[in-house]
Coordinates of C-alpha atoms in Angstrom, one line a residue:
M1 CA 0.0 -0.1 0.4
T2 CA 1.7 3.2 -0.8
A3 CA -0.8 5.2 0.3
A4 CA -1.2 5.8 4.4
P5 CA -4.5 4.3 6.2
L6 CA -8.2 5.5 6.2
R7 CA -9.6 6.3 10.3
L8 CA -11.7 5.6 10.7
G9 CA -13.7 6.4 14.5
I10 CA -16.9 5.1 14.1
A11 CA -20.1 6.1 16.5
G12 CA -22.6 3.6 17.9
L13 CA -21.6 -0.1 18.4
G14 CA -24.9 -1.4 17.9
T15 CA -25.7 -3.9 15.2
V16 CA -24.6 -2.2 12.3
G17 CA -21.2 -0.6 14.4
V18 CA -21.2 -4.5 15.5
G19 CA -20.9 -4.8 11.6
V20 CA -18.9 -2.4 10.3
L21 CA -16.0 -4.4 12.4
K22 CA -16.4 -7.8 11.4
M23 CA -16.6 -6.9 7.8
I24 CA -13.8 -4.2 8.1
H25 CA -12.3 -7.0 9.5
K26 CA -13.2 -10.2 7.8
N27 CA -12.3 -8.8 4.9
A28 CA -9.2 -6.5 5.5
K29 CA -7.3 -8.0 2.3
I30 CA -9.6 -7.9 0.1
I31 CA -10.9 -4.2 1.0
S32 CA -6.7 -2.6 0.6
L33 CA -6.3 -3.8 -2.5
R34 CA -9.9 -2.4 -4.1
T35 CA -8.6 0.8 -2.2
G36 CA -4.6 0.7 -2.2
R37 CA -5.0 1.7 1.4
D38 CA -6.2 0.3 4.6
I39 CA -9.0 0.4 5.7
V40 CA -8.4 0.4 9.7
V41 CA -10.6 1.4 13.2
T42 CA -9.3 3.5 15.2
A43 CA -11.3 5.3 17.8
V44 CA -14.9 3.9 18.5
S45 CA -17.6 4.7 21.2
A46 CA -21.6 3.7 22.3
R47 CA -23.3 3.9 25.6
S48 CA -21.7 0.7 27.3
R49 CA -17.8 -0.1 27.5
S50 CA -18.4 -3.0 29.4
K51 CA -21.5 -4.6 27.9
D52 CA -19.8 -7.8 25.7
R53 CA -21.4 -7.6 21.9
G54 CA -19.4 -10.4 20.7
V55 CA -16.3 -8.9 19.5
D56 CA -12.4 -7.3 20.4
L57 CA -12.0 -4.0 20.8
S58 CA -9.0 -4.2 23.3
G59 CA -7.7 -2.2 20.8
F60 CA -9.2 1.2 19.9
A61 CA -9.6 4.2 21.3
W62 CA -12.5 4.2 24.0
E63 CA -14.2 7.5 23.6
D64 CA -17.7 8.2 25.7
D65 CA -19.0 11.3 24.4
P66 CA -19.2 10.9 20.3
V67 CA -18.4 14.1 19.7
A68 CA -14.6 13.7 21.4
L69 CA -14.5 10.8 19.0
A70 CA -16.0 13.3 16.0
K71 CA -12.9 16.3 17.0
R72 CA -9.9 13.2 17.4
D73 CA -7.2 14.2 15.2
D74 CA -6.9 10.2 14.3
V75 CA -9.5 9.7 12.4
D76 CA -11.1 10.5 8.8
I77 CA -14.3 10.3 8.6
F78 CA -16.5 9.8 11.8
V79 CA -19.4 6.4 11.2
E80 CA -22.7 8.1 12.7
L81 CA -24.1 5.2 14.0
M82 CA -26.1 6.0 16.9
G83 CA -29.3 7.4 15.3
G84 CA -31.8 9.7 16.4
H85 CA -32.8 13.0 14.6
E86 CA -31.4 15.2 17.2
G87 CA -29.0 15.0 20.7
P88 CA -25.4 13.3 20.5
A89 CA -26.0 11.9 17.1
K90 CA -26.4 15.6 14.9
D91 CA -24.0 17.1 17.8
A92 CA -21.2 14.9 16.7
T93 CA -22.0 15.6 13.5
E94 CA -21.7 18.2 12.7
A95 CA -18.9 18.5 15.2
A96 CA -17.3 16.6 12.6
I97 CA -17.8 18.4 10.2
A98 CA -16.4 21.8 12.0
A99 CA -13.6 19.3 12.6
G100 CA -12.4 18.8 8.9
K101 CA -14.1 15.6 9.2
D102 CA -16.2 13.7 5.7
V103 CA -19.0 11.7 7.2
V104 CA -20.7 7.8 7.4
T105 CA -24.2 7.8 8.5
A106 CA -26.9 4.8 8.8
N107 CA -29.0 8.2 10.4
K108 CA -32.4 8.3 8.1
A109 CA -34.2 10.9 10.6
M110 CA -30.9 13.0 11.0
L111 CA -31.2 13.3 7.3
A112 CA -34.7 13.1 7.1
V113 CA -34.8 15.9 8.9
H114 CA -31.5 18.3 8.9
G115 CA -30.6 16.9 5.8
Q116 CA -30.1 20.4 3.5
S117 CA -28.2 22.8 6.2
L118 CA -26.4 19.2 7.0
A119 CA -25.6 19.5 3.3
L120 CA -24.3 22.8 3.4
A121 CA -22.4 22.8 6.0
A122 CA -20.3 19.7 5.2
E123 CA -19.9 21.3 1.7
A124 CA -18.5 24.9 2.9
A125 CA -15.9 22.6 3.9
G126 CA -15.1 20.9 1.4
Q127 CA -16.3 17.1 3.5
V128 CA -18.6 15.0 2.5
I129 CA -21.5 13.5 3.5
R130 CA -22.5 10.0 2.4
F131 CA -25.4 7.5 3.2
E132 CA -26.2 5.0 1.6
A133 CA -26.5 2.3 4.5
A134 CA -30.2 5.4 5.8
V135 CA -32.2 4.2 2.7
A136 CA -33.5 0.2 1.9
G137 CA -30.8 -1.0 3.8
G138 CA -28.0 -3.5 1.5
I139 CA -29.3 -2.4 -2.0
P140 CA -27.2 0.3 -3.9
V141 CA -30.5 2.8 -4.0
V142 CA -28.6 6.2 -3.5
K143 CA -25.6 5.3 -5.1
A144 CA -27.9 3.9 -8.7
L145 CA -29.5 7.3 -8.6
T146 CA -26.0 9.5 -7.7
E147 CA -24.0 8.0 -10.0
G148 CA -25.7 4.7 -12.5
L149 CA -27.9 6.6 -13.6
A150 CA -26.7 10.5 -13.5
G151 CA -27.8 11.3 -16.3
N152 CA -30.9 10.1 -16.9
K153 CA -34.2 12.6 -16.0
I154 CA -35.7 10.9 -13.2
N155 CA -39.5 10.5 -13.6
R156 CA -40.4 8.4 -10.4
V157 CA -38.9 6.3 -7.3
L158 CA -41.4 4.2 -6.1
G159 CA -40.6 1.1 -4.2
V160 CA -41.1 -1.8 -0.1
M161 CA -38.9 0.3 1.8
N162 CA -39.8 -1.3 5.7
G163 CA -39.0 -5.4 5.3
S164 CA -41.0 -5.2 9.1
C165 CA -44.2 -3.9 7.3
N166 CA -43.7 -6.5 4.4
Y167 CA -43.6 -9.1 6.0
I168 CA -46.2 -8.1 8.9
L169 CA -48.7 -7.2 4.9
T170 CA -47.5 -10.5 3.4
R171 CA -47.4 -13.2 6.8
M172 CA -50.9 -11.4 7.3
E173 CA -51.7 -13.0 3.4
N174 CA -50.2 -16.1 3.9
A175 CA -50.8 -17.3 7.3
G176 CA -55.0 -15.9 7.4
L177 CA -53.8 -14.2 11.4
S178 CA -54.9 -10.5 11.7
Y179 CA -52.9 -8.1 12.0
A180 CA -53.2 -7.8 16.1
E181 CA -51.7 -11.1 15.6
V182 CA -49.1 -10.8 13.5
F183 CA -48.0 -7.3 15.1
A184 CA -47.4 -9.0 18.3
E185 CA -45.4 -12.0 16.7
A186 CA -43.5 -9.4 14.6
N187 CA -42.0 -7.9 18.1
A188 CA -42.0 -10.6 20.1
L189 CA -39.3 -11.7 17.3
G190 CA -37.9 -8.8 17.6
Y191 CA -38.4 -6.9 13.9
L192 CA -40.1 -3.7 14.8
E193 CA -38.3 -0.4 17.0
A194 CA -38.4 0.2 20.6
D195 CA -41.6 2.3 19.1
P196 CA -43.1 0.6 16.9
N197 CA -44.9 2.7 14.8
L198 CA -41.7 4.4 13.7
D199 CA -42.1 0.4 11.2
V200 CA -45.8 0.6 10.9
G201 CA -46.8 3.9 10.8
G202 CA -44.8 4.9 8.2
I203 CA -42.7 7.2 9.2
D204 CA -38.7 5.0 8.7
A205 CA -40.3 4.5 5.0
A206 CA -41.5 7.8 5.1
H207 CA -37.3 9.3 5.3
K208 CA -36.0 7.0 2.9
L209 CA -38.4 8.4 0.4
A210 CA -37.9 12.2 1.1
L211 CA -34.1 11.7 0.4
L212 CA -34.3 9.3 -2.4
A213 CA -36.9 12.1 -3.6
A214 CA -34.2 15.0 -3.2
I215 CA -31.5 13.1 -5.3
A216 CA -34.2 12.4 -7.7
F217 CA -35.2 16.1 -9.0
G218 CA -33.5 18.4 -7.4
T219 CA -35.1 19.3 -4.4
E220 CA -34.5 20.1 -0.7
V221 CA -35.4 17.3 2.1
D222 CA -39.6 17.4 2.1
F223 CA -39.9 15.6 4.7
D224 CA -43.3 17.3 5.9
S225 CA -44.7 17.1 3.3
V226 CA -44.7 13.4 2.6
V227 CA -47.9 11.9 2.4
L228 CA -47.8 9.4 5.5
E229 CA -50.6 6.6 6.5
G230 CA -49.5 3.3 8.3
I231 CA -50.4 0.0 7.8
G232 CA -52.8 -0.8 11.2
A233 CA -56.4 0.0 9.7
V234 CA -54.9 -3.2 7.1
T235 CA -57.1 -5.9 7.6
I236 CA -56.9 -9.7 6.6
E237 CA -60.5 -8.5 4.9
D238 CA -59.0 -6.5 3.2
I239 CA -55.6 -8.3 1.9
H240 CA -58.3 -11.4 0.5
A241 CA -60.1 -9.4 -1.4
A242 CA -57.0 -8.4 -3.0
A243 CA -55.6 -11.2 -3.5
D244 CA -59.1 -11.9 -5.4
M245 CA -59.4 -9.2 -7.5
G246 CA -55.6 -10.1 -8.7
Y247 CA -53.3 -7.5 -6.6
R248 CA -51.8 -7.7 -3.3
V249 CA -50.9 -4.8 -0.7
K250 CA -47.8 -2.8 0.0
L251 CA -46.9 0.1 2.6
L252 CA -45.7 1.7 -0.7
G253 CA -43.1 4.8 -1.4
V254 CA -44.3 6.7 -4.2
A255 CA -41.8 10.9 -5.6
Q256 CA -42.9 12.4 -8.5
M257 CA -42.1 15.0 -9.6
T258 CA -45.3 16.3 -10.9
G259 CA -47.2 19.3 -13.1
R260 CA -48.9 20.3 -9.6
G261 CA -45.5 19.6 -7.9
L262 CA -43.8 17.6 -5.7
E263 CA -45.7 14.7 -5.1
Q264 CA -44.7 11.9 -2.3
R265 CA -46.6 9.1 -0.6
M266 CA -45.8 5.9 2.0
T267 CA -49.4 4.4 1.9
P268 CA -50.8 0.8 2.3
C269 CA -50.6 0.3 -1.9
L270 CA -52.9 -2.4 -3.7
V271 CA -50.0 -3.7 -6.6
P272 CA -50.9 -6.3 -9.6
A273 CA -49.8 -9.3 -7.6
S274 CA -48.4 -10.5 -11.1
S275 CA -45.3 -7.0 -10.5
P276 CA -41.7 -6.7 -9.2
L277 CA -43.4 -5.3 -6.3
G278 CA -46.8 -7.9 -6.2
Q279 CA -44.5 -10.9 -5.8
L280 CA -41.7 -9.6 -2.8
E281 CA -42.2 -11.3 0.4
G282 CA -41.5 -11.0 4.3
G283 CA -39.1 -8.9 4.8
T284 CA -37.1 -7.5 1.9
N285 CA -36.9 -4.5 0.8
M286 CA -37.3 -3.8 -3.2
V287 CA -36.9 0.2 -5.1
I288 CA -37.6 1.2 -8.8
L289 CA -36.7 3.8 -10.2
E290 CA -37.6 5.0 -13.9
G291 CA -35.1 7.3 -15.6
D292 CA -35.8 9.3 -18.8
D293 CA -33.7 7.3 -21.2
S294 CA -33.0 3.7 -18.6
G295 CA -36.6 3.2 -18.1
Q296 CA -37.4 1.1 -15.1
I297 CA -34.4 -0.4 -12.5
V298 CA -35.6 -3.1 -10.5
L299 CA -33.4 -3.5 -7.0
R300 CA -33.9 -5.7 -4.7
G301 CA -32.7 -6.7 -1.7
S302 CA -32.2 -7.0 2.1
G303 CA -33.6 -4.1 4.0
A304 CA -31.8 -4.1 7.1
G305 CA -30.0 -6.7 9.7
E306 CA -25.8 -6.0 11.0
G307 CA -24.5 -7.4 7.4
P308 CA -26.1 -6.1 4.5
T309 CA -27.2 -2.2 6.2
A310 CA -22.6 -2.8 6.8
S311 CA -22.6 -3.7 3.3
A312 CA -23.6 0.5 2.5
V313 CA -21.6 1.5 5.2
M314 CA -17.9 0.1 4.0
S315 CA -19.3 1.2 0.4
D316 CA -19.8 4.3 1.1
V317 CA -16.4 4.1 3.5
L318 CA -14.7 2.8 0.5
D319 CA -15.3 5.2 -1.5
L320 CA -13.9 8.0 0.1
A321 CA -10.1 6.1 0.6
R322 CA -11.0 6.2 -3.4
G323 CA -11.1 9.4 -3.6
L324 CA -14.9 9.9 -5.1
R325 CA -16.2 13.0 -3.3
L326 CA -19.7 13.1 -4.6
K327 CA -22.2 16.1 -3.2
T328 CA -24.2 15.4 -0.5
F329 CA -27.4 14.7 -2.7
G330 CA -25.4 14.3 -5.9
Q331 CA -25.3 18.2 -6.9
P332 CA -24.5 21.5 -5.1
A333 CA -27.3 21.9 -1.9
T334 CA -27.3 25.8 -2.2
T335 CA -29.0 24.2 -6.2
L336 CA -31.4 22.0 -4.4
V337 CA -34.8 23.9 -4.9
K338 CA -37.5 23.8 -2.2
A339 CA -40.0 21.4 -3.8
H340 CA -43.4 22.9 -3.8
P341 CA -45.9 19.9 -2.3
A342 CA -48.2 18.4 -5.4
T343 CA -51.3 18.8 -3.4
T344 CA -53.8 16.8 -5.4
A345 CA -51.9 12.8 -6.1
T346 CA -51.7 12.1 -9.2
P347 CA -55.5 10.1 -11.4
A348 CA -55.5 6.3 -10.2
S349 CA -57.4 3.9 -10.1
F350 CA -58.8 2.6 -6.2
Y351 CA -60.3 -0.6 -5.0
L352 CA -63.2 0.2 -2.7
R353 CA -64.9 -2.8 -0.8
L354 CA -68.4 -2.3 0.1
Q355 CA -70.5 -3.8 3.2
L356 CA -73.6 -3.5 1.8
L357 CA -77.1 -4.1 2.7
D358 CA -78.9 -7.4 1.6
K359 CA -82.1 -4.8 0.4
P360 CA -83.5 -4.0 -3.2
G361 CA -81.9 -1.5 -4.8
A362 CA -78.5 -1.5 -2.7
L363 CA -76.6 -1.9 -5.6
A364 CA -78.1 0.9 -7.5
K365 CA -77.6 3.4 -4.7
V366 CA -73.9 2.6 -4.7
A367 CA -73.2 3.1 -8.5
A368 CA -75.8 6.7 -8.5
V369 CA -73.2 8.4 -6.4
M370 CA -70.5 6.9 -7.5
G371 CA -71.1 8.8 -11.5
E372 CA -72.6 11.7 -9.2
A373 CA -68.8 11.7 -8.4
G374 CA -67.8 11.3 -12.1
V375 CA -66.7 8.0 -10.7
S376 CA -67.0 5.1 -13.4
I377 CA -66.8 1.5 -12.1
D378 CA -64.1 -0.5 -13.9
R379 CA -64.8 -4.2 -11.7
M380 CA -67.5 -5.6 -9.7
R381 CA -67.2 -7.6 -7.5
Q382 CA -70.8 -9.1 -5.3
Y383 CA -70.1 -12.3 -2.5
G384 CA -72.6 -15.0 -1.2
H385 CA -75.3 -12.9 1.1
D386 CA -73.9 -13.3 4.8
A387 CA -76.8 -12.8 8.2
G388 CA -78.0 -9.8 5.6
K389 CA -75.2 -8.1 3.5
A390 CA -73.7 -8.8 1.0
P391 CA -69.7 -7.7 1.1
V392 CA -69.3 -6.1 -2.7
L393 CA -65.4 -5.6 -4.4
I394 CA -64.6 -2.8 -7.0
V395 CA -62.3 -0.8 -9.5
T396 CA -62.8 1.5 -10.3
H397 CA -61.3 3.7 -13.1
K398 CA -58.2 6.5 -13.4
T399 CA -59.9 8.7 -10.5
T400 CA -58.7 11.6 -8.3
R401 CA -58.2 10.8 -4.3
A402 CA -60.9 14.5 -3.3
A403 CA -63.1 12.3 -6.2
I404 CA -62.4 8.6 -4.2
D405 CA -62.8 10.8 -0.2
Q406 CA -66.6 12.4 -1.3
V407 CA -67.5 9.1 -2.5
V408 CA -66.6 7.3 0.4
L409 CA -68.6 10.1 2.4
D410 CA -71.8 10.2 0.3
F411 CA -72.2 6.0 0.7
N412 CA -71.7 6.5 5.0
Q413 CA -75.6 8.9 3.6
T414 CA -77.6 6.0 1.5
Q415 CA -78.4 4.0 4.2
V416 CA -77.0 1.1 2.6
V417 CA -73.5 0.4 3.1
E418 CA -73.3 -1.5 6.9
A419 CA -69.8 -1.1 7.6
P420 CA -67.4 2.4 7.2
P421 CA -66.6 2.1 3.2
V422 CA -62.0 0.7 2.9
A423 CA -60.9 2.9 0.0
L424 CA -57.6 2.0 -1.6
R425 CA -55.5 4.2 -4.5
I426 CA -54.1 1.0 -6.9
E427 CA -50.9 1.7 -8.1
A428 CA -49.5 1.4 -12.1
I429 CA -46.3 -0.9 -11.5

C-alpha cells in the first residue's frame, strides 16, 4: 500500500456498528486491494463500555462522548451509527464537519429532518456526507441514483422500503392471520423498532423516501410534506379481497415530480400480484427507479440487518478511500430547490370494499353515488349474502383521491352501507 491508512471513528456499536467492525476485520485484504490503502478503526464510542458485543474492542481508543470522538486527530472519517434526528448524533456530525472530517451515516431520521443544513455545512467546509446505509439496507439505491442514473431525468421513484411492514402484510396473507396477531408476532421476534410506530406507522420508510426524492428531483429534503399512512388499518379481509382481484397490499412509497408539484406518498396501496413488487415476500425491500432513458430499474435485497447495512456503510467508506467525493444529494446543496408539495396526487384506479345491506336497490344507490362524483366502475364483484350483508368489491377507472373521498362520504348517507367503506389506491407498476 502506498497511501496512508484511512482511519475511522465509529459512534454507535449496535448491530450495524459491530457489523462494520467484523467486515473490516474479515475482508481487510480485499478492501486494501480494491482501494489501494488500508482501512482501520482507531476509536469508537457507545453508551456502554462494558457491554459484551461479541467483538474485541481492546485495540481501539474509547470515547464516552461521540462529539469528542468526532474531533479526534486520528480520525479521518466519522461513522455515525447512533440514530436519532436530534441530540448526540446531530451534535457529533456537526462537530465532525467543523473539525474537517468526512461523515458516513446510516441515520435516515437525522438527514430527513436536517439534511439540507448538514449538506450546506459539509460543502462549505469541503467535506462529504454519505448515507447509502440510511436507505434500504444493502440495496445500493443512493449509488444508483447519484452515479449509475446520473445522466437521466428521473420520472418516478417507488418501492417497499420497510421490511417489517412487508413481513407483516405477507405473513397476514400467507397465514390468514389478523394484523394484531402478526404485529404481536413480529414484535416478539424483534422485527420492530423500540417504538413500533416508526415501522408500522410508515415513518421509517417515509424518511427514506424523502431522501431519495431529494436526489431524484434536485430538491431540498422535505419530509414534512410526505403524505403518510401506516398499515394499522389494513385487515385480513382487504388482503384476501385484493388477492381475489389480482392484487397484493403493500406499504408503498412513491415520489414523482408533476405539474402540481412534488408528490411524495407513503401509504398502503394495491399493486398487481404479477408485478415485481407484488411478488415481494417477507422482510425484503425493493426500490424501482424510472429514468427517461434508462427505463425501469428494479433493485431488490435485504433492507436491514447487520451484514447488509454494514455493507452499505463500507461502500461509502471505500468510495471515500478511492477519492470519490460526491455532493450529499448528488448536486451542490446550494442548487437544490425548495419543493412545492403537490396538493393532489396523480389520478389512479382505486379499490373499494363495501359491506352493503341486503336490500333491493342497494347496488343502484352505490352506482348513483359514484356516477354523481364522476367515478366510473371498471370491475365489480359481489359475494354471497351473509346475515343480511352483501360484501362488494369495486375497482374504479382512474380518478382522484378527492373524488374517492367524496364517494366514501356519500356512501355513508345512502343507508345501504353497513360498515365504513375501505378505499385503497392501486399503483401502476
